[in-house]
Short mmCIF file of C-alpha atoms in Angstrom, two decimals:
data_model
loop_
_atom_site.label_atom_id
_atom_site.label_comp_id
_atom_site.label_asym_id
_atom_site.label_seq_id
_atom_site.Cartn_x
_atom_site.Cartn_y
_atom_site.Cartn_z
CA UNK A 1 -86.61 22.40 -49.02
CA UNK A 2 -87.69 23.88 -52.27
CA UNK A 3 -85.73 27.09 -52.03
CA UNK A 4 -83.30 27.72 -54.85
CA UNK A 5 -80.26 26.59 -52.94
CA UNK A 6 -77.88 27.90 -55.53
CA UNK A 7 -78.96 31.39 -54.65
CA UNK A 8 -78.12 30.93 -50.99
CA UNK A 9 -74.63 31.86 -49.99
CA UNK A 10 -72.63 29.33 -47.99
CA UNK A 11 -73.06 31.41 -44.86
CA UNK A 12 -76.80 31.20 -45.32
CA UNK A 13 -77.37 34.87 -46.01
CA UNK A 14 -80.25 34.92 -48.44
CA UNK A 15 -79.25 36.58 -51.65
CA UNK A 16 -82.70 38.01 -52.17
CA UNK A 17 -80.98 41.34 -51.64
CA UNK A 18 -78.84 40.21 -54.53
CA UNK A 19 -81.48 41.82 -56.73
CA UNK A 20 -79.62 45.02 -56.04
CA UNK A 21 -77.44 45.42 -59.08
CA UNK A 22 -74.07 45.84 -57.42
CA UNK A 23 -74.46 42.76 -55.25
CA UNK A 24 -75.59 40.74 -58.17
CA UNK A 25 -72.57 41.86 -60.13
CA UNK A 26 -70.28 40.77 -57.34
CA UNK A 27 -71.83 37.37 -57.68
CA UNK A 28 -71.91 34.58 -55.17
CA UNK A 29 -68.16 34.16 -54.96
CA UNK A 30 -67.48 37.85 -54.70
CA UNK A 31 -69.87 38.31 -51.83
CA UNK A 32 -68.56 35.22 -50.14
CA UNK A 33 -64.98 36.41 -50.41
CA UNK A 34 -65.83 39.91 -49.26
CA UNK A 35 -67.60 38.48 -46.25
CA UNK A 36 -64.66 36.32 -45.34
CA UNK A 37 -62.08 39.01 -45.84
CA UNK A 38 -64.17 41.27 -43.65
CA UNK A 39 -64.49 38.64 -40.96
CA UNK A 40 -60.79 37.90 -41.10
CA UNK A 41 -59.81 41.54 -40.83
CA UNK A 42 -62.22 41.94 -37.95
CA UNK A 43 -60.85 38.84 -36.30
CA UNK A 44 -57.20 39.72 -36.63
CA UNK A 45 -57.26 43.47 -36.10
CA UNK A 46 -60.37 44.68 -34.36
CA UNK A 47 -61.13 41.91 -31.90
CA UNK A 48 -59.61 42.49 -28.49
CA UNK A 49 -58.53 39.55 -26.33
CA UNK A 50 -61.69 40.05 -24.29
CA UNK A 51 -63.61 38.68 -27.26
CA UNK A 52 -61.92 35.34 -26.98
CA UNK A 53 -62.74 32.53 -24.61
CA UNK A 54 -60.30 31.60 -21.88
CA UNK A 55 -59.45 28.07 -22.96
CA UNK A 56 -55.98 27.66 -24.37
CA UNK A 57 -55.20 28.09 -28.03
CA UNK A 58 -56.06 25.02 -30.08
CA UNK A 59 -58.13 23.31 -27.38
CA UNK A 60 -61.28 23.77 -29.47
CA UNK A 61 -59.78 21.95 -32.44
CA UNK A 62 -60.95 23.07 -35.85
CA UNK A 63 -64.21 22.31 -37.69
CA UNK A 64 -64.66 18.84 -39.12
CA UNK A 65 -66.58 18.38 -42.37
CA UNK A 66 -69.87 17.70 -40.56
CA UNK A 67 -69.67 20.95 -38.60
CA UNK A 68 -68.60 19.70 -35.16
CA UNK A 69 -65.42 20.74 -33.41
CA UNK A 70 -62.80 18.20 -34.33
CA UNK A 71 -60.17 17.52 -36.88
CA UNK A 72 -60.97 17.37 -40.56
CA UNK A 73 -62.88 14.11 -40.85
CA UNK A 74 -63.74 13.19 -37.29
CA UNK A 75 -65.35 14.99 -34.34
CA UNK A 76 -63.27 15.38 -31.20
CA UNK A 77 -64.31 15.39 -27.55
CA UNK A 78 -63.66 19.13 -27.26
CA UNK A 79 -66.28 21.78 -27.99
CA UNK A 80 -65.93 24.56 -30.57
CA UNK A 81 -63.97 27.71 -29.90
CA UNK A 82 -62.33 28.61 -26.62
CA UNK A 83 -65.39 29.22 -24.41
CA UNK A 84 -65.21 28.00 -20.85
CA UNK A 85 -67.42 28.29 -17.76
CA UNK A 86 -69.52 31.47 -18.07
CA UNK A 87 -68.42 32.12 -21.66
CA UNK A 88 -69.82 31.74 -25.17
CA UNK A 89 -68.07 31.07 -28.44
CA UNK A 90 -69.14 31.07 -32.03
CA UNK A 91 -67.17 29.68 -34.93
CA UNK A 92 -67.67 29.82 -38.68
CA UNK A 93 -65.77 27.72 -41.14
CA UNK A 94 -65.36 27.00 -44.78
CA UNK A 95 -63.69 23.82 -45.98
CA UNK A 96 -62.92 22.45 -49.38
CA UNK A 97 -61.62 19.08 -50.50
CA UNK A 98 -60.52 18.43 -54.06
CA UNK A 99 -60.32 14.79 -54.93
CA UNK A 100 -59.59 13.05 -58.21
CA UNK A 101 -63.25 12.85 -59.28
CA UNK A 102 -65.08 14.90 -56.66
CA UNK A 103 -65.07 18.25 -54.97
CA UNK A 104 -66.53 18.66 -51.49
CA UNK A 105 -67.25 21.99 -49.87
CA UNK A 106 -68.53 22.32 -46.33
CA UNK A 107 -69.63 25.51 -44.63
CA UNK A 108 -70.36 25.46 -40.96
CA UNK A 109 -71.28 27.49 -37.93
CA UNK A 110 -71.11 26.33 -34.34
CA UNK A 111 -72.12 27.83 -31.04
CA UNK A 112 -70.52 26.80 -27.77
CA UNK A 113 -72.39 27.50 -24.54
CA UNK A 114 -70.15 27.46 -21.46
CA UNK A 115 -68.04 24.60 -22.82
CA UNK A 116 -71.04 22.39 -22.05
CA UNK A 117 -73.15 22.30 -25.21
CA UNK A 118 -72.22 22.78 -28.84
CA UNK A 119 -74.89 23.46 -31.44
CA UNK A 120 -73.72 23.29 -35.02
CA UNK A 121 -74.96 23.50 -38.56
CA UNK A 122 -73.11 22.49 -41.70
CA UNK A 123 -73.99 22.41 -45.35
CA UNK A 124 -72.05 20.05 -47.57
CA UNK A 125 -71.93 20.17 -51.34
CA UNK A 126 -70.35 17.35 -53.26
CA UNK A 127 -69.56 18.16 -56.86
CA UNK A 128 -69.56 15.01 -58.99
CA UNK A 129 -66.94 16.26 -61.41
CA UNK A 130 -66.66 12.98 -63.34
CA UNK A 131 -70.15 11.55 -62.92
CA UNK A 132 -71.88 14.90 -63.33
CA UNK A 133 -74.20 16.72 -60.96
CA UNK A 134 -74.09 17.87 -57.40
CA UNK A 135 -75.29 16.53 -54.06
CA UNK A 136 -76.16 18.63 -51.07
CA UNK A 137 -76.58 17.65 -47.44
CA UNK A 138 -77.51 19.65 -44.33
CA UNK A 139 -76.26 18.54 -40.93
CA UNK A 140 -77.64 19.76 -37.63
CA UNK A 141 -75.38 18.81 -34.75
CA UNK A 142 -75.49 18.78 -30.98
CA UNK A 143 -72.57 17.86 -28.77
CA UNK A 144 -72.80 17.65 -24.98
CA UNK A 145 -69.69 17.59 -22.85
CA UNK A 146 -70.25 14.82 -20.34
CA UNK A 147 -67.15 15.18 -18.20
CA UNK A 148 -63.56 16.20 -18.01
CA UNK A 149 -61.20 18.61 -19.64
CA UNK A 150 -58.73 18.01 -22.44
CA UNK A 151 -55.86 19.48 -20.41
CA UNK A 152 -56.67 19.02 -16.74
CA UNK A 153 -58.62 15.81 -16.30
CA UNK A 154 -56.70 12.53 -16.11
CA UNK A 155 -59.21 10.95 -18.51
CA UNK A 156 -59.40 13.95 -20.82
CA UNK A 157 -62.72 15.30 -22.06
CA UNK A 158 -65.66 13.11 -23.13
CA UNK A 159 -68.66 14.25 -25.12
CA UNK A 160 -71.80 12.73 -26.57
CA UNK A 161 -72.94 14.02 -29.93
CA UNK A 162 -75.69 13.62 -32.47
CA UNK A 163 -75.69 14.67 -36.11
CA UNK A 164 -78.99 14.86 -37.93
CA UNK A 165 -78.28 14.64 -41.65
CA UNK A 166 -80.65 15.32 -44.49
CA UNK A 167 -79.97 15.05 -48.18
CA UNK A 168 -81.40 17.86 -50.27
CA UNK A 169 -82.24 15.67 -53.23
CA UNK A 170 -82.24 11.95 -52.50
CA UNK A 171 -82.85 10.63 -55.99
CA UNK A 172 -79.25 9.59 -56.62
CA UNK A 173 -78.98 7.98 -53.18
CA UNK A 174 -82.14 5.98 -53.82
CA UNK A 175 -81.00 5.04 -57.30
CA UNK A 176 -77.80 3.46 -55.93
CA UNK A 177 -79.70 1.43 -53.32
CA UNK A 178 -79.90 3.61 -50.20
CA UNK A 179 -82.91 3.07 -47.95
CA UNK A 180 -83.47 6.60 -46.76
CA UNK A 181 -82.35 10.14 -47.42
CA UNK A 182 -81.97 11.23 -43.83
CA UNK A 183 -80.39 9.76 -40.76
CA UNK A 184 -78.92 10.38 -37.34
CA UNK A 185 -75.37 9.64 -36.31
CA UNK A 186 -74.75 9.26 -32.58
CA UNK A 187 -71.22 9.40 -31.29
CA UNK A 188 -69.13 9.33 -28.15
CA UNK A 189 -65.89 11.21 -28.42
CA UNK A 190 -62.91 11.61 -26.10
CA UNK A 191 -59.84 13.85 -26.35
CA UNK A 192 -56.79 14.09 -24.15
CA UNK A 193 -53.66 16.19 -24.35
CA UNK A 194 -50.57 14.35 -23.15
CA UNK A 195 -48.00 16.87 -21.93
CA UNK A 196 -44.36 16.45 -22.94
CA UNK A 197 -45.17 13.23 -24.81
CA UNK A 198 -42.90 13.26 -27.87
CA UNK A 199 -39.66 15.26 -28.05
CA UNK A 200 -40.95 17.57 -25.33
CA UNK A 201 -44.09 18.32 -27.34
CA UNK A 202 -47.70 17.81 -26.32
CA UNK A 203 -49.65 15.07 -28.04
CA UNK A 204 -53.39 15.30 -28.63
CA UNK A 205 -55.17 11.95 -28.79
CA UNK A 206 -58.78 11.55 -29.93
CA UNK A 207 -61.11 8.60 -30.09
CA UNK A 208 -64.66 8.58 -31.44
CA UNK A 209 -67.18 5.75 -31.51
CA UNK A 210 -70.05 6.38 -33.88
CA UNK A 211 -73.29 4.60 -34.55
CA UNK A 212 -74.36 5.34 -38.11
CA UNK A 213 -76.22 4.16 -41.19
CA UNK A 214 -74.68 6.81 -43.42
CA UNK A 215 -73.21 5.92 -46.81
CA UNK A 216 -70.18 8.11 -47.56
CA UNK A 217 -71.07 10.25 -44.58
CA UNK A 218 -74.68 10.52 -45.77
CA UNK A 219 -74.04 11.97 -49.21
CA UNK A 220 -75.12 8.62 -50.68
CA UNK A 221 -78.04 8.22 -48.29
CA UNK A 222 -78.54 6.00 -45.27
CA UNK A 223 -78.75 2.23 -45.02
CA UNK A 224 -78.61 0.11 -48.12
CA UNK A 225 -79.40 -3.05 -49.98
CA UNK A 226 -76.40 -4.85 -48.52
CA UNK A 227 -76.72 -3.64 -44.93
CA UNK A 228 -79.68 -1.75 -43.59
CA UNK A 229 -78.97 -1.50 -39.86
CA UNK A 230 -76.67 0.72 -37.87
CA UNK A 231 -72.94 0.08 -37.70
CA UNK A 232 -70.64 0.94 -34.84
CA UNK A 233 -67.51 2.48 -36.28
CA UNK A 234 -64.34 3.84 -34.69
CA UNK A 235 -62.53 7.01 -35.56
CA UNK A 236 -59.26 8.21 -34.17
CA UNK A 237 -56.56 10.78 -34.54
CA UNK A 238 -53.29 11.86 -33.01
CA UNK A 239 -51.77 15.29 -33.38
CA UNK A 240 -48.48 16.66 -32.13
CA UNK A 241 -48.33 20.32 -31.13
CA UNK A 242 -44.98 21.29 -32.62
CA UNK A 243 -45.54 24.74 -31.10
CA UNK A 244 -48.48 26.07 -29.06
CA UNK A 245 -49.88 27.35 -32.40
CA UNK A 246 -49.21 24.45 -34.73
CA UNK A 247 -50.42 20.86 -34.65
CA UNK A 248 -49.70 18.12 -37.20
CA UNK A 249 -51.17 14.66 -37.18
CA UNK A 250 -53.07 11.81 -38.75
CA UNK A 251 -56.73 10.86 -38.72
CA UNK A 252 -58.57 7.64 -39.45
CA UNK A 253 -62.31 7.17 -39.86
CA UNK A 254 -63.87 3.75 -40.19
CA UNK A 255 -67.02 3.61 -42.32
CA UNK A 256 -69.86 1.20 -42.94
CA UNK A 257 -70.23 -0.51 -46.31
CA UNK A 258 -73.99 -0.69 -46.91
CA UNK A 259 -74.43 -0.47 -50.67
CA UNK A 260 -74.16 -3.30 -53.18
CA UNK A 261 -73.40 -1.14 -56.19
CA UNK A 262 -70.01 0.07 -54.97
CA UNK A 263 -67.51 -0.57 -52.22
CA UNK A 264 -67.03 2.01 -49.46
CA UNK A 265 -63.60 2.47 -47.86
CA UNK A 266 -62.40 3.98 -44.61
CA UNK A 267 -61.16 7.55 -44.71
CA UNK A 268 -57.75 8.80 -43.63
CA UNK A 269 -55.69 11.94 -43.77
CA UNK A 270 -52.52 13.70 -42.72
CA UNK A 271 -53.23 17.17 -41.39
CA UNK A 272 -51.57 20.36 -40.29
CA UNK A 273 -53.53 23.04 -38.44
CA UNK A 274 -52.15 26.45 -37.61
CA UNK A 275 -53.80 28.71 -35.05
CA UNK A 276 -52.81 32.29 -35.83
CA UNK A 277 -54.60 33.33 -32.64
CA UNK A 278 -57.83 32.42 -30.88
CA UNK A 279 -59.79 33.85 -33.80
CA UNK A 280 -58.29 32.43 -36.97
CA UNK A 281 -57.04 28.97 -37.88
CA UNK A 282 -56.07 27.41 -41.16
CA UNK A 283 -55.99 23.66 -41.72
CA UNK A 284 -54.47 21.80 -44.61
CA UNK A 285 -54.65 18.06 -45.14
CA UNK A 286 -53.83 15.32 -47.56
CA UNK A 287 -56.82 13.03 -47.88
CA UNK A 288 -57.17 9.41 -48.89
CA UNK A 289 -60.89 8.64 -49.03
CA UNK A 290 -60.60 5.37 -50.93
CA UNK A 291 -63.31 4.30 -53.32
CA UNK A 292 -66.37 6.55 -53.67
CA UNK A 293 -69.36 5.48 -55.78
CA UNK A 294 -67.29 3.14 -57.91
CA UNK A 295 -64.41 5.52 -58.52
CA UNK A 296 -61.36 4.17 -56.73
CA UNK A 297 -58.46 5.87 -54.98
CA UNK A 298 -60.00 9.23 -54.26
CA UNK A 299 -57.11 11.28 -52.99
CA UNK A 300 -56.48 14.96 -52.81
CA UNK A 301 -55.98 18.12 -50.82
CA UNK A 302 -58.08 19.74 -48.15
CA UNK A 303 -58.13 23.31 -46.93
CA UNK A 304 -60.22 24.71 -44.11
CA UNK A 305 -60.46 28.17 -42.66
CA UNK A 306 -62.10 28.88 -39.33
CA UNK A 307 -62.87 32.12 -37.56
CA UNK A 308 -63.91 32.10 -33.92
CA UNK A 309 -65.18 34.59 -31.37
CA UNK B 1 -0.49 -18.57 -14.13
CA UNK B 2 2.27 -17.11 -16.21
CA UNK B 3 3.25 -13.50 -16.08
CA UNK B 4 1.73 -12.97 -19.49
CA UNK B 5 -1.58 -14.41 -18.36
CA UNK B 6 -1.45 -12.34 -15.23
CA UNK B 7 -0.80 -9.19 -17.24
CA UNK B 8 -3.66 -10.01 -19.59
CA UNK B 9 -6.03 -10.51 -16.69
CA UNK B 10 -4.91 -7.24 -15.10
CA UNK B 11 -5.24 -5.44 -18.41
CA UNK B 12 -8.75 -6.84 -18.92
CA UNK B 13 -9.78 -5.91 -15.39
CA UNK B 14 -8.37 -2.43 -15.88
CA UNK B 15 -10.21 -2.11 -19.15
CA UNK B 16 -13.42 -3.30 -17.54
CA UNK B 17 -13.06 -0.92 -14.61
CA UNK B 18 -12.15 2.04 -16.78
CA UNK B 19 -15.06 1.19 -19.02
CA UNK B 20 -17.30 1.30 -15.98
CA UNK B 21 -15.84 4.56 -14.84
CA UNK B 22 -15.86 6.24 -18.21
CA UNK B 23 -19.45 5.36 -18.98
CA UNK B 24 -21.39 6.39 -15.97
CA UNK B 25 -25.05 6.89 -16.85
CA UNK B 26 -25.25 10.67 -17.28
CA UNK B 27 -27.52 11.93 -14.50
CA UNK B 28 -30.67 13.27 -16.16
CA UNK B 29 -31.08 16.81 -14.92
CA UNK B 30 -34.15 17.35 -12.80
CA UNK B 31 -36.96 19.49 -14.17
CA UNK B 32 -35.93 21.99 -11.47
CA UNK B 33 -32.46 22.24 -13.01
CA UNK B 34 -33.94 22.58 -16.49
CA UNK B 35 -36.05 25.48 -15.26
CA UNK B 36 -32.85 27.20 -14.18
CA UNK B 37 -32.73 26.12 -10.54
CA UNK B 38 -33.41 28.61 -7.75
CA UNK B 39 -32.72 31.69 -9.88
CA UNK B 40 -34.75 30.37 -12.81
CA UNK B 41 -37.77 29.52 -10.70
CA UNK B 42 -37.56 32.88 -8.90
CA UNK B 43 -37.55 34.69 -12.28
CA UNK B 44 -40.50 32.60 -13.49
CA UNK B 45 -42.53 33.30 -10.36
CA UNK B 46 -41.73 37.04 -10.46
CA UNK B 47 -42.71 37.34 -14.14
CA UNK B 48 -45.86 35.28 -13.54
CA UNK B 49 -46.86 37.37 -10.52
CA UNK B 50 -46.55 40.61 -12.51
CA UNK B 51 -48.82 39.10 -15.17
CA UNK B 52 -51.43 38.20 -12.55
CA UNK B 53 -51.22 41.72 -11.13
CA UNK B 54 -51.92 43.09 -14.61
CA UNK B 55 -54.95 40.89 -15.24
CA UNK B 56 -58.13 42.53 -13.92
CA UNK B 57 -60.04 39.24 -13.96
CA UNK B 58 -57.50 37.49 -11.80
CA UNK B 59 -55.96 40.13 -9.55
CA UNK B 60 -59.15 40.42 -7.46
CA UNK B 61 -58.39 37.05 -5.91
CA UNK B 62 -55.21 38.50 -4.44
CA UNK B 63 -56.86 41.52 -2.82
CA UNK B 64 -56.25 40.18 0.68
CA UNK B 65 -53.07 38.26 -0.07
CA UNK B 66 -49.63 38.89 1.26
CA UNK B 67 -47.82 38.98 -2.08
CA UNK B 68 -44.39 38.23 -0.59
CA UNK B 69 -45.77 35.14 1.06
CA UNK B 70 -47.55 34.12 -2.15
CA UNK B 71 -44.32 34.47 -4.13
CA UNK B 72 -42.30 32.46 -1.59
CA UNK B 73 -44.98 29.79 -1.43
CA UNK B 74 -45.27 29.48 -5.22
CA UNK B 75 -41.49 29.26 -5.57
CA UNK B 76 -41.43 26.48 -3.03
CA UNK B 77 -44.30 24.67 -4.70
CA UNK B 78 -42.77 24.83 -8.20
CA UNK B 79 -39.44 23.70 -6.71
CA UNK B 80 -41.24 20.76 -5.09
CA UNK B 81 -43.26 19.90 -8.24
CA UNK B 82 -40.14 20.01 -10.41
CA UNK B 83 -38.18 17.58 -8.21
CA UNK B 84 -36.08 20.35 -6.70
CA UNK B 85 -34.62 20.31 -3.16
CA UNK B 86 -37.75 21.69 -1.50
CA UNK B 87 -40.82 20.39 0.24
CA UNK B 88 -43.96 22.44 -0.21
CA UNK B 89 -44.99 23.58 3.25
CA UNK B 90 -47.98 25.75 2.36
CA UNK B 91 -51.64 24.89 2.78
CA UNK B 92 -53.12 22.11 0.62
CA UNK B 93 -54.46 23.32 -2.70
CA UNK B 94 -58.12 22.61 -1.94
CA UNK B 95 -58.12 24.60 1.32
CA UNK B 96 -55.92 27.35 -0.09
CA UNK B 97 -58.56 28.09 -2.75
CA UNK B 98 -61.65 27.20 -0.73
CA UNK B 99 -64.83 29.16 -1.60
CA UNK B 100 -62.94 31.75 -3.63
CA UNK B 101 -65.38 31.41 -6.52
CA UNK B 102 -62.67 30.34 -8.96
CA UNK B 103 -64.10 29.13 -12.28
CA UNK B 104 -62.48 27.16 -15.07
CA UNK B 105 -62.17 30.46 -16.92
CA UNK B 106 -59.94 31.85 -14.11
CA UNK B 107 -57.92 28.66 -14.02
CA UNK B 108 -57.46 28.81 -17.80
CA UNK B 109 -56.28 32.40 -17.53
CA UNK B 110 -53.61 31.38 -15.01
CA UNK B 111 -52.43 28.51 -17.19
CA UNK B 112 -52.19 30.85 -20.15
CA UNK B 113 -50.16 33.36 -18.10
CA UNK B 114 -47.85 30.59 -16.93
CA UNK B 115 -47.39 29.25 -20.45
CA UNK B 116 -46.51 32.70 -21.77
CA UNK B 117 -44.21 33.31 -18.80
CA UNK B 118 -42.28 30.11 -19.51
CA UNK B 119 -42.02 30.97 -23.21
CA UNK B 120 -40.81 34.51 -22.48
CA UNK B 121 -38.36 33.25 -19.84
CA UNK B 122 -36.80 31.07 -22.52
CA UNK B 123 -37.72 27.71 -20.99
CA UNK B 124 -37.43 25.10 -23.80
CA UNK B 125 -40.58 23.20 -24.91
CA UNK B 126 -39.76 19.98 -23.03
CA UNK B 127 -39.41 21.41 -19.52
CA UNK B 128 -42.11 23.97 -20.25
CA UNK B 129 -44.69 21.34 -21.17
CA UNK B 130 -43.62 19.03 -18.36
CA UNK B 131 -44.14 21.78 -15.78
CA UNK B 132 -47.48 22.77 -17.34
CA UNK B 133 -48.54 19.12 -17.20
CA UNK B 134 -47.67 18.88 -13.50
CA UNK B 135 -49.44 22.16 -12.72
CA UNK B 136 -52.49 21.03 -14.73
CA UNK B 137 -52.92 18.12 -12.33
CA UNK B 138 -53.59 20.61 -9.52
CA UNK B 139 -56.89 21.52 -11.22
CA UNK B 140 -58.93 18.86 -9.43
CA UNK B 141 -57.74 19.92 -5.96
CA UNK B 142 -58.03 23.65 -6.61
CA UNK B 143 -61.59 23.25 -7.92
CA UNK B 144 -62.79 20.71 -5.37
CA UNK B 145 -63.97 23.18 -2.72
CA UNK B 146 -65.25 26.03 -4.90
#
């Protein structure tokens, strides 16, 4: 894509109308904030319960950094929002991670059709605060619910997903030894809520198996000089619903290590997600992403806001 | 055996017996008791039924129902499910909901009403989630003949 990406707002509204003076003056951040505040107000005040899906609060998870319904780092078996049979849901999210030497932002939208198919899009920007520069990646996702239900089925819910990832500018990825600048992750994900599991609270358990060639999730390209083929990696999380609105837990995401120039570590985090209602959730996490592009011990905070209809 | 020995043995036996008597394993209350027994379950079912009556999406399924019989049957079923002194005598769940056109969305709505009922009736998280878990297992039967 040759469009001037910096002029495109994170929610993909072209700022060509930004030529109008007032909008231009508001700037990218101003417009972005106004949009979000508007959406939030709409979500909390104007939206009637009829706008929400019927699935229980929290059963759609939040938005993971690649745009799928999940935790923060890993997709879950559940589909976005609270849509069920005969219902639709749409979610929009904005996430930001601030690490020691990097800053990652991810903006995503996802559509859920009848709790059967989830179509998602996410745009990631990784600011290389220490190394200099910025990387951008687009991720188109599909997730198909194969069987089950996170609450009602003895085996939980199981879904098959694919994430098509494409780096905007692959020159850095190629320079560090990546083989290609786009790739497809395929994953199988299962989620199950265990009622009255710990201290009377419900425990959400997730497992994801992913086949991938992505280096650092794709931001450093796909395949590499050390390992070119696909790896099968496991991702998992547990979360305890302290109340019906509030879940806290841990996540772990195994990763391949394809590049010779620098070691790649697994990712992990501690998270807390609060569902104000079926329309607004806020997630905070403490991340430990290990070594990224030669800079060790990348730790930091994560904040993610999701609105859903 | 000297008197002293005899006394020691008696004292030890007494100690042992009293120890047994003073530390009976406290009977874990049944879920039924934790829900408040007969009165608690009746209050839950009444509250829940009013919520169903107020939900336009759900109330249509009760158009031809005898509400008194529904209430009695649900009380009995929750009593049974929560290890109370009842045996559910109503129709099996699959036949009771046969061809009613119930979707997951309707089922979800009922679960949500039940969850809110239990919260508003002051049922603590443990018993609340345990009952919800047992009710959730009925999903397969209720949906099997739709």
